[in-house]
PDB file of C-alpha atoms in Angstrom:
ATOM      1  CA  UNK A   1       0.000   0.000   0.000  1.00  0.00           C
ATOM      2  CA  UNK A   2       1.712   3.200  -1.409  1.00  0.00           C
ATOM      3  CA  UNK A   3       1.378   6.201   1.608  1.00  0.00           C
ATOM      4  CA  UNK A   4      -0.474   8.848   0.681  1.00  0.00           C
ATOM      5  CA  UNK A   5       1.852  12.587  -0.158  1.00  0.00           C
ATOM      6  CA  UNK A   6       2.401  15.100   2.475  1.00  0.00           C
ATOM      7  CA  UNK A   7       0.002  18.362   1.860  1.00  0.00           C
ATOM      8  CA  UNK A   8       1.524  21.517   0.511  1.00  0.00           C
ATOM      9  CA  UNK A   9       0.791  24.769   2.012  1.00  0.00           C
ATOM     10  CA  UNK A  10      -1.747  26.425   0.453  1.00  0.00           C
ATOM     11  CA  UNK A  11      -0.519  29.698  -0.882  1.00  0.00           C
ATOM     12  CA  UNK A  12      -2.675  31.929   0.685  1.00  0.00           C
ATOM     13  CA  UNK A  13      -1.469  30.796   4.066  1.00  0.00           C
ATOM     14  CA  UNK A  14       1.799  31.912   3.425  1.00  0.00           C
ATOM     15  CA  UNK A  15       0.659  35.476   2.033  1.00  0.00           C
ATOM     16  CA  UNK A  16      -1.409  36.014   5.263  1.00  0.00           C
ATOM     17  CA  UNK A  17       2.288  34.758   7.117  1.00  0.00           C
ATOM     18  CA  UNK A  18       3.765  37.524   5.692  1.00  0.00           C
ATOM     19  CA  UNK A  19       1.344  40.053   6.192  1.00  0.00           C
ATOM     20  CA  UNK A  20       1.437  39.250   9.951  1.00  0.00           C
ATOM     21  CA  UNK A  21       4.716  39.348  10.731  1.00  0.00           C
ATOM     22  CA  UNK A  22       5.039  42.277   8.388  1.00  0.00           C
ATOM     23  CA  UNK A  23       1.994  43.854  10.854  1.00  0.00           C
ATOM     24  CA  UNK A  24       3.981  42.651  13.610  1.00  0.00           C
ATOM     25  CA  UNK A  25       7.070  44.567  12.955  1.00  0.00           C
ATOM     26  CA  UNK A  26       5.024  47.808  12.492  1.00  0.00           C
ATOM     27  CA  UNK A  27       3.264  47.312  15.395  1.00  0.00           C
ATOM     28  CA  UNK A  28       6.481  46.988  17.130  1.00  0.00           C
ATOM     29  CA  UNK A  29       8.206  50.056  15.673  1.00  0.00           C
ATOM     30  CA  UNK A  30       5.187  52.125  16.271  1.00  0.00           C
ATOM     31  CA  UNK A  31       5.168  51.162  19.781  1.00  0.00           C
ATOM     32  CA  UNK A  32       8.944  52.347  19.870  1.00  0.00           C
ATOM     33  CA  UNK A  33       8.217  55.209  18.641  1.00  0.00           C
ATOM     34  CA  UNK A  34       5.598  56.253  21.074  1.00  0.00           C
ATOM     35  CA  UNK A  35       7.713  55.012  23.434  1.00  0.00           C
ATOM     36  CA  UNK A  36      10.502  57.666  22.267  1.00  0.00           C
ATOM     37  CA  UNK A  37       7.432  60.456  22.108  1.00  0.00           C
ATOM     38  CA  UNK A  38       6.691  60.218  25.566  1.00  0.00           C
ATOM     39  CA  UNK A  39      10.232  59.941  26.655  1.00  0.00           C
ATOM     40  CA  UNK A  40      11.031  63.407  24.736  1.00  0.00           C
ATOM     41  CA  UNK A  41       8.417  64.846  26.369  1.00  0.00           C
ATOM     42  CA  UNK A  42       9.148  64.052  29.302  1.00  0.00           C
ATOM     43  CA  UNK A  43      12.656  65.232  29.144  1.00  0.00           C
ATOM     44  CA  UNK A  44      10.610  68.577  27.449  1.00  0.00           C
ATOM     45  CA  UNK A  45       9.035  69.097  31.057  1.00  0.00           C
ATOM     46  CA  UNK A  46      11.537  68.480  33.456  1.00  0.00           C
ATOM     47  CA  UNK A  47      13.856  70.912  31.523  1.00  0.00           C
ATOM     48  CA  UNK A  48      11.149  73.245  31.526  1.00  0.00           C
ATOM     49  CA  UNK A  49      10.272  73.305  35.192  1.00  0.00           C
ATOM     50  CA  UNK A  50      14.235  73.040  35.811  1.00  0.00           C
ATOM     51  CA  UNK A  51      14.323  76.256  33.620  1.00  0.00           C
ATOM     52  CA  UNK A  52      11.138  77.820  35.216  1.00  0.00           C
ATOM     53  CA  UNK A  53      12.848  77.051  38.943  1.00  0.00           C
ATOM     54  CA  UNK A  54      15.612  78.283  38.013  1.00  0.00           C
ATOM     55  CA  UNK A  55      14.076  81.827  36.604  1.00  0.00           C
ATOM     56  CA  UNK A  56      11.997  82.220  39.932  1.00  0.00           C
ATOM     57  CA  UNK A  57      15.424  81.743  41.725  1.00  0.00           C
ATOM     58  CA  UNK A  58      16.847  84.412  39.996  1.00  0.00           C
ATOM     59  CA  UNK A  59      14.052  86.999  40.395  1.00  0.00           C
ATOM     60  CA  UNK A  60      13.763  85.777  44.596  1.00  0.00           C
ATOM     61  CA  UNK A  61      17.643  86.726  44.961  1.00  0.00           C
ATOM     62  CA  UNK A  62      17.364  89.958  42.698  1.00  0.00           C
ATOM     63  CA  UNK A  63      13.756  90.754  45.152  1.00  0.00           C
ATOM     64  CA  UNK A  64      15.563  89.997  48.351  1.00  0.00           C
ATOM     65  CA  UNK A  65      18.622  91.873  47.654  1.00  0.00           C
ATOM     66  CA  UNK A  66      16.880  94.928  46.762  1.00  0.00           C
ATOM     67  CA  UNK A  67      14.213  94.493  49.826  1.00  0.00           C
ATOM     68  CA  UNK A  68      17.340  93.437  51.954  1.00  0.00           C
ATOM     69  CA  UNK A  69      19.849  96.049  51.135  1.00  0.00           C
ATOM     70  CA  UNK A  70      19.394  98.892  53.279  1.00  0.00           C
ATOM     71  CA  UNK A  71      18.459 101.930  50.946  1.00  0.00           C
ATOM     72  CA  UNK A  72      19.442 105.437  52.029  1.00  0.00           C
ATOM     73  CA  UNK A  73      16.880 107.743  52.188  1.00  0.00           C
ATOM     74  CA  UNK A  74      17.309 111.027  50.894  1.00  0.00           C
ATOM     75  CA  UNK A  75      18.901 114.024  52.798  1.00  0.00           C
ATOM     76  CA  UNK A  76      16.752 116.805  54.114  1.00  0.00           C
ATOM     77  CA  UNK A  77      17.129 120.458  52.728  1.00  0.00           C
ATOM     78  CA  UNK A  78      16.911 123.908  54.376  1.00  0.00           C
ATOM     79  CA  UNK A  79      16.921 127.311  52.700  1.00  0.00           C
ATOM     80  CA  UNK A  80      20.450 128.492  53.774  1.00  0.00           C
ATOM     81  CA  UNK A  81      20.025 132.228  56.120  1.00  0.00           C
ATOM     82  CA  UNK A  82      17.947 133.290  58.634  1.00  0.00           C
ATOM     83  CA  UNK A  83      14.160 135.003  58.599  1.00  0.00           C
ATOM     84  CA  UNK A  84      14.281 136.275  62.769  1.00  0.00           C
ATOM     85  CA  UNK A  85      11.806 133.425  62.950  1.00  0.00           C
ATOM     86  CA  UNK A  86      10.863 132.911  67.138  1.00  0.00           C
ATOM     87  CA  UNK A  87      11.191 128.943  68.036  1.00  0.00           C
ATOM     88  CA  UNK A  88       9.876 128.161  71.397  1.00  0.00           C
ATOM     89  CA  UNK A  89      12.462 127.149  73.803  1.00  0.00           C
ATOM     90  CA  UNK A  90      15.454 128.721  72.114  1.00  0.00           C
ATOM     91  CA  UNK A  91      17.935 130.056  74.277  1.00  0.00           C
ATOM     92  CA  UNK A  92      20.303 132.032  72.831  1.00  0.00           C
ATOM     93  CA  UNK A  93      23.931 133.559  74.716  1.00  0.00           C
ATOM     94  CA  UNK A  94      26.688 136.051  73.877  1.00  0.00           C
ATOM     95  CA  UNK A  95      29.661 133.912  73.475  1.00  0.00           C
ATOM     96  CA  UNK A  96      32.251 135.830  72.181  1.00  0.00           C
ATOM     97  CA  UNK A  97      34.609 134.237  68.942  1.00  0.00           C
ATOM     98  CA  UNK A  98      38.447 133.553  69.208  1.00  0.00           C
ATOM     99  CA  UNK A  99      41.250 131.382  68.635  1.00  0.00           C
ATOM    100  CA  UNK A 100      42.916 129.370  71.605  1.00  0.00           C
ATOM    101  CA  UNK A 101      45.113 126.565  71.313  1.00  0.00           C
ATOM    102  CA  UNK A 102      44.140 125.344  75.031  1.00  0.00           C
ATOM    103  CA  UNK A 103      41.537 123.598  76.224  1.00  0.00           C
ATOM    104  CA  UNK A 104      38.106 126.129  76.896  1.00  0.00           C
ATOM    105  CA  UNK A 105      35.663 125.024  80.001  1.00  0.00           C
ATOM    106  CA  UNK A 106      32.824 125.986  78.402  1.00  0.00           C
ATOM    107  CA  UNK A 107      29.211 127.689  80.249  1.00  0.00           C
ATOM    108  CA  UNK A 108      27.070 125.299  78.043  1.00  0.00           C
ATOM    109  CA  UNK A 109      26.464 122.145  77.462  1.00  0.00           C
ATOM    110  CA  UNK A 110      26.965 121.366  74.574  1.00  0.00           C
ATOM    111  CA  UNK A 111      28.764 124.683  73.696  1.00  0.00           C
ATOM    112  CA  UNK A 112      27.232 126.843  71.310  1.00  0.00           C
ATOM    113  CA  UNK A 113      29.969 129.761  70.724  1.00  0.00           C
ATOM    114  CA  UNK A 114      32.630 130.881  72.798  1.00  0.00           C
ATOM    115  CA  UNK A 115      37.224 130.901  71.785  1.00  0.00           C
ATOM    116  CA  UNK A 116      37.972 127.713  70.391  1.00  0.00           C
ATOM    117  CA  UNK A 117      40.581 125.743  67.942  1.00  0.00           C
ATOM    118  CA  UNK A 118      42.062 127.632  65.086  1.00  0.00           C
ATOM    119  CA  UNK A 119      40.741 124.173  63.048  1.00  0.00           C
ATOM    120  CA  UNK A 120      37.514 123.605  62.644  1.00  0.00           C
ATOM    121  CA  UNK A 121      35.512 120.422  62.628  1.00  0.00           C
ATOM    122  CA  UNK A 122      34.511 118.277  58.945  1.00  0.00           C
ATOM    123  CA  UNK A 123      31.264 118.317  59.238  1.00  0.00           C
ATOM    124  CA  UNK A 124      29.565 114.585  58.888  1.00  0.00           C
ATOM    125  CA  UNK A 125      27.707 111.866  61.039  1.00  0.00           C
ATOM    126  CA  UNK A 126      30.222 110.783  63.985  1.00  0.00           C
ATOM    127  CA  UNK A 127      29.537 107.534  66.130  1.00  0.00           C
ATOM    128  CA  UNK A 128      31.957 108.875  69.059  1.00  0.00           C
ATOM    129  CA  UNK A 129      31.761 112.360  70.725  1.00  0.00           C
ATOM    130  CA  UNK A 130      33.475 114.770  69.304  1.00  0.00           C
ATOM    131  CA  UNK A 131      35.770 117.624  70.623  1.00  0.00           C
ATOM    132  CA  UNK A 132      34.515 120.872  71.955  1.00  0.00           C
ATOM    133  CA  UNK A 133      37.271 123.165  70.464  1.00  0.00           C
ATOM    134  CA  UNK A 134      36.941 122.056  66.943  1.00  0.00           C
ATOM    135  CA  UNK A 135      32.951 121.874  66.682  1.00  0.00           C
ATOM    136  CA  UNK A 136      32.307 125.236  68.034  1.00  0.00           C
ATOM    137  CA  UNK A 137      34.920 126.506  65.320  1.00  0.00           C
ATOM    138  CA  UNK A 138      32.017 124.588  62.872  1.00  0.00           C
ATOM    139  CA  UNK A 139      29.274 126.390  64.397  1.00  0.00           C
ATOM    140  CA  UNK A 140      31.177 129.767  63.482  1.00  0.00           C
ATOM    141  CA  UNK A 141      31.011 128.903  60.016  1.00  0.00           C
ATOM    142  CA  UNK A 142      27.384 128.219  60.080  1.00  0.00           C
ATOM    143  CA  UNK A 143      26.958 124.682  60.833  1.00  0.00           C
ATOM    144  CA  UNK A 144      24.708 123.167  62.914  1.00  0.00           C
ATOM    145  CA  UNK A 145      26.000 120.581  65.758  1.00  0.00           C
ATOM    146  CA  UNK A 146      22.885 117.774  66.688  1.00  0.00           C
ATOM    147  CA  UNK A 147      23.956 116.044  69.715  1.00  0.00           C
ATOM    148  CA  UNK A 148      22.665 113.433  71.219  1.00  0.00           C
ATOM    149  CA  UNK A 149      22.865 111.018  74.154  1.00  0.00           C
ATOM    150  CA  UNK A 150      23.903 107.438  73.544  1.00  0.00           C
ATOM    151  CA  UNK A 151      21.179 105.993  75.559  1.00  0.00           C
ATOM    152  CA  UNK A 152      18.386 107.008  73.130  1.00  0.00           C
ATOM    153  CA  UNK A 153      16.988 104.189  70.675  1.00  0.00           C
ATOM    154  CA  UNK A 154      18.021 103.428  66.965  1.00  0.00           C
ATOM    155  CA  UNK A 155      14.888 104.356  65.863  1.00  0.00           C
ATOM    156  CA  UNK A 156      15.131 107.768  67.060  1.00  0.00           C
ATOM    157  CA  UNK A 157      18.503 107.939  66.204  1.00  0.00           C
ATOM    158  CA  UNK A 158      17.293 107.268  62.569  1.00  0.00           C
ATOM    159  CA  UNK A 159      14.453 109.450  62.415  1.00  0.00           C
ATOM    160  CA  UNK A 160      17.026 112.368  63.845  1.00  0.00           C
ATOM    161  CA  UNK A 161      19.171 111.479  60.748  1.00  0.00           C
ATOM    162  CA  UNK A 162      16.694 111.744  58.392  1.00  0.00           C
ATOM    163  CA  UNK A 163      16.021 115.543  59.437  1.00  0.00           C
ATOM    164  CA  UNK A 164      19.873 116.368  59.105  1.00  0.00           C
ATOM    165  CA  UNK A 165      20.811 118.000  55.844  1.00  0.00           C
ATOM    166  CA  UNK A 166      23.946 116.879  53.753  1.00  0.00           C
ATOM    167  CA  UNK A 167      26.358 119.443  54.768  1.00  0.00           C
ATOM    168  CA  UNK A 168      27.001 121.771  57.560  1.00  0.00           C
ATOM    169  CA  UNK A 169      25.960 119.574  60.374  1.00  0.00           C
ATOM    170  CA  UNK A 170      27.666 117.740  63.272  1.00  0.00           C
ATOM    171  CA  UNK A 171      25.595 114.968  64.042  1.00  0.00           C
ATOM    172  CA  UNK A 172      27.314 113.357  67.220  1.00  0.00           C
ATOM    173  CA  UNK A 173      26.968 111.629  70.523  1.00  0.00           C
ATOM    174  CA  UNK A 174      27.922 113.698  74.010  1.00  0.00           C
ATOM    175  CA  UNK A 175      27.451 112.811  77.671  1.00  0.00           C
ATOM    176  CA  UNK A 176      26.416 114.596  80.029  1.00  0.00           C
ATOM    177  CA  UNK A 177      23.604 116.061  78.079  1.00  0.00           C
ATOM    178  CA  UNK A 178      20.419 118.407  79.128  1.00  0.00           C
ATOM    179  CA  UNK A 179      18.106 116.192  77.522  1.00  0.00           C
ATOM    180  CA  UNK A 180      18.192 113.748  75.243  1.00  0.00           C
ATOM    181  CA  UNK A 181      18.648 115.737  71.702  1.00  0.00           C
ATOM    182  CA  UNK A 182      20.068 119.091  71.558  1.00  0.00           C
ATOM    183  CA  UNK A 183      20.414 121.485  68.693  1.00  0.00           C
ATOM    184  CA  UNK A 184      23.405 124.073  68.698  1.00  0.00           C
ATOM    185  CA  UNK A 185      23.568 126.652  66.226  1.00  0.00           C
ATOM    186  CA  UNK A 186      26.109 129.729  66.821  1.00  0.00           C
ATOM    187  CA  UNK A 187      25.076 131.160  70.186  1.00  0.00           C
ATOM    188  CA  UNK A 188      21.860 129.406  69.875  1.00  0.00           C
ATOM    189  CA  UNK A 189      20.372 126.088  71.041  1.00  0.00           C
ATOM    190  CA  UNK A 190      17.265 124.115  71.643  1.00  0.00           C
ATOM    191  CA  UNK A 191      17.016 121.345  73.886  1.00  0.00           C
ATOM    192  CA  UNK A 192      14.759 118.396  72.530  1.00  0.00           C
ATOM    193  CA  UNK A 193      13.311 115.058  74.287  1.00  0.00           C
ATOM    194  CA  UNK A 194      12.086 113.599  71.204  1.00  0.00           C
ATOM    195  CA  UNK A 195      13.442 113.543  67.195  1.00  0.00           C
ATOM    196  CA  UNK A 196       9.778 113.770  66.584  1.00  0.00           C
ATOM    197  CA  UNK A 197       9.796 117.018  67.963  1.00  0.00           C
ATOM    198  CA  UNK A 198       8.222 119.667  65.281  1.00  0.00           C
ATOM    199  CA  UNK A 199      10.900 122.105  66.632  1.00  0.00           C
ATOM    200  CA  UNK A 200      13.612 120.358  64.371  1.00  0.00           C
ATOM    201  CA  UNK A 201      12.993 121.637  61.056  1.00  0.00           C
ATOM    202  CA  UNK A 202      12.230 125.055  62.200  1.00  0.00           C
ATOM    203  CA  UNK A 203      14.952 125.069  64.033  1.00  0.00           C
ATOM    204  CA  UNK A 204      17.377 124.327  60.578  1.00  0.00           C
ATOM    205  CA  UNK A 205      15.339 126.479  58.615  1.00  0.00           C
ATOM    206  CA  UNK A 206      16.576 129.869  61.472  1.00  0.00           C
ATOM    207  CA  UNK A 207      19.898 128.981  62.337  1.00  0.00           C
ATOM    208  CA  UNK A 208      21.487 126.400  59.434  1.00  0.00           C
ATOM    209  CA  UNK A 209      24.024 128.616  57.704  1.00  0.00           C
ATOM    210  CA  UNK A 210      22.129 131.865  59.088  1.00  0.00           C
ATOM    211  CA  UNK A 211      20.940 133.271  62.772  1.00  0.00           C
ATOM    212  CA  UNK A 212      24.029 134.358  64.416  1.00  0.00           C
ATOM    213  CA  UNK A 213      27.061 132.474  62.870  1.00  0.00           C
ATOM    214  CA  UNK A 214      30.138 135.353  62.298  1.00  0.00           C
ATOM    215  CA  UNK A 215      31.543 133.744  59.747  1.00  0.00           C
ATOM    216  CA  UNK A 216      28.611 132.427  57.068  1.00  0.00           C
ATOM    217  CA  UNK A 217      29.521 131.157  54.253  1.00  0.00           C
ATOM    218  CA  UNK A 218      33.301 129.863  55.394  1.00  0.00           C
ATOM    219  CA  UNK A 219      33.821 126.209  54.601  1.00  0.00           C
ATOM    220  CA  UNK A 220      32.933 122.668  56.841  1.00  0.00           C
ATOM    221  CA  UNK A 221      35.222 120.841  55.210  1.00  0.00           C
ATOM    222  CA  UNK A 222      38.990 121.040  54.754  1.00  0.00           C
ATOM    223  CA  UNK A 223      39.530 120.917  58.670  1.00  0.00           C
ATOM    224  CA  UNK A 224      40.119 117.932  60.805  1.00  0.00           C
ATOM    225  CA  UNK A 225      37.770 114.804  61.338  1.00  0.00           C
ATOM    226  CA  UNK A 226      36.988 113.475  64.479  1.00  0.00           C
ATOM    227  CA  UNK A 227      37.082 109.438  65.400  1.00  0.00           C
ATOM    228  CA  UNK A 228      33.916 107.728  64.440  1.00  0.00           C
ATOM    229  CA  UNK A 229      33.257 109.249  61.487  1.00  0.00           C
ATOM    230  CA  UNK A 230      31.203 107.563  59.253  1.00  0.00           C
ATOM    231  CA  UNK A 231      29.822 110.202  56.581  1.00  0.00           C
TER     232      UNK A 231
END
């Protein structure tokens, strides 16, 4: 008995074979390529919220250091000369002028005329007391000496320097004080408790480069500087 032939594909079977694997493959490589999408995106966001983080980090250092740096505030102006204006609580003495190259025990405190050094005082903002001899020399050529007693707070220390002008003022420290601010023009001077005193301005505006200086109009700089200057 002769066995029977093995069956040959049919040909269609082989055509759909092809088609498969052919499906297959661009299954496959479509899945790879989605793959690849979402893996450039993602790399898309995290550089963009690096990049966002790192703009906000620039502006919040730029914010801080201008909120954080101190910022100084502008100087106050006075109309140089005097108008005879009348400030309560003014006293006001007849110190004579003169040049001495001693020590001078002066009648007030702080002084407000009287001999004193042939050099006069630089003008500026000093964190140490100052000497006698050379600041009345200032207040000769017009200046204006703001004491102060060392006791008193920052903040009113601060709100006194924001009523000083630029030049021609002493702003200092002193012991030994009358009360807690004191104003000294040339023979002139106004004791204060408070830099919120109203007197202040009035007080700049009558006797700043005016009231009864003898020698208006000579320089506050060019002399000698004092420790603890700062300005």
């Amino acid at each position: 008995m002769t066995p029977a032939p093995p069956s040959a594909t049919p040909p269609n079977a082989s055509a759909a074979s092809v088609k498969q694997q052919r499906a297959a493959q661009r299954a496959k490589k479509l899945e790879e390529y989605h793959r690849q999408q979402k893996r450039s995106a993602r790399r898309r966001r995290i550089w963009l919220i690096a990049g966002i983080a790192a703009a906000l980090a620039v502006i919040t250092i730029v914010v801080l250091s201008v909120v954080m740096t101190p910022q100084k505030a502008p100087d106050a102006t006075y109309k140089p000369g005097s108008e005879g204006a009348s400030i309560e609580g003014v006293e006001t003495f007849k110190n004579p002028a003169g040049h001495v190259e001693t020590p001078v025990d002066y009648p007030e405190t702080p002084p407000t005329g009287g001999e004193h050094s042939a050099t006069w005082l630089n003008c500026a903002v000093y964190t140490e007391p100052v000497p006698n001899e050379n600041a009345v020399h200032a207040l000769e050529h017009g200046a204006i000496w703001v004491t102060y007693d060392p006791t008193i707070s920052k903040a009113e220390l601060e709100s006194l320097r924001l009523q000083v002008p630029s030049t021609f003022v002493v702003l200092s420290p002193a012991d030994d004080l009358p009360s807690p601010i004191v104003l000294s023009g040339w023979n002139a001077q106004l004791q204060l408790d408070s830099a919120s005193d109203k007197r202040i301005p009035a007080f700049f505006e009558e006797y700043w480069q005016g009231g009864l200086a003898p020698e208006i109009g000579a320089p506050c700089t060019g002399g000698i500087d004092a420790p603890g200057k700062v300005s």
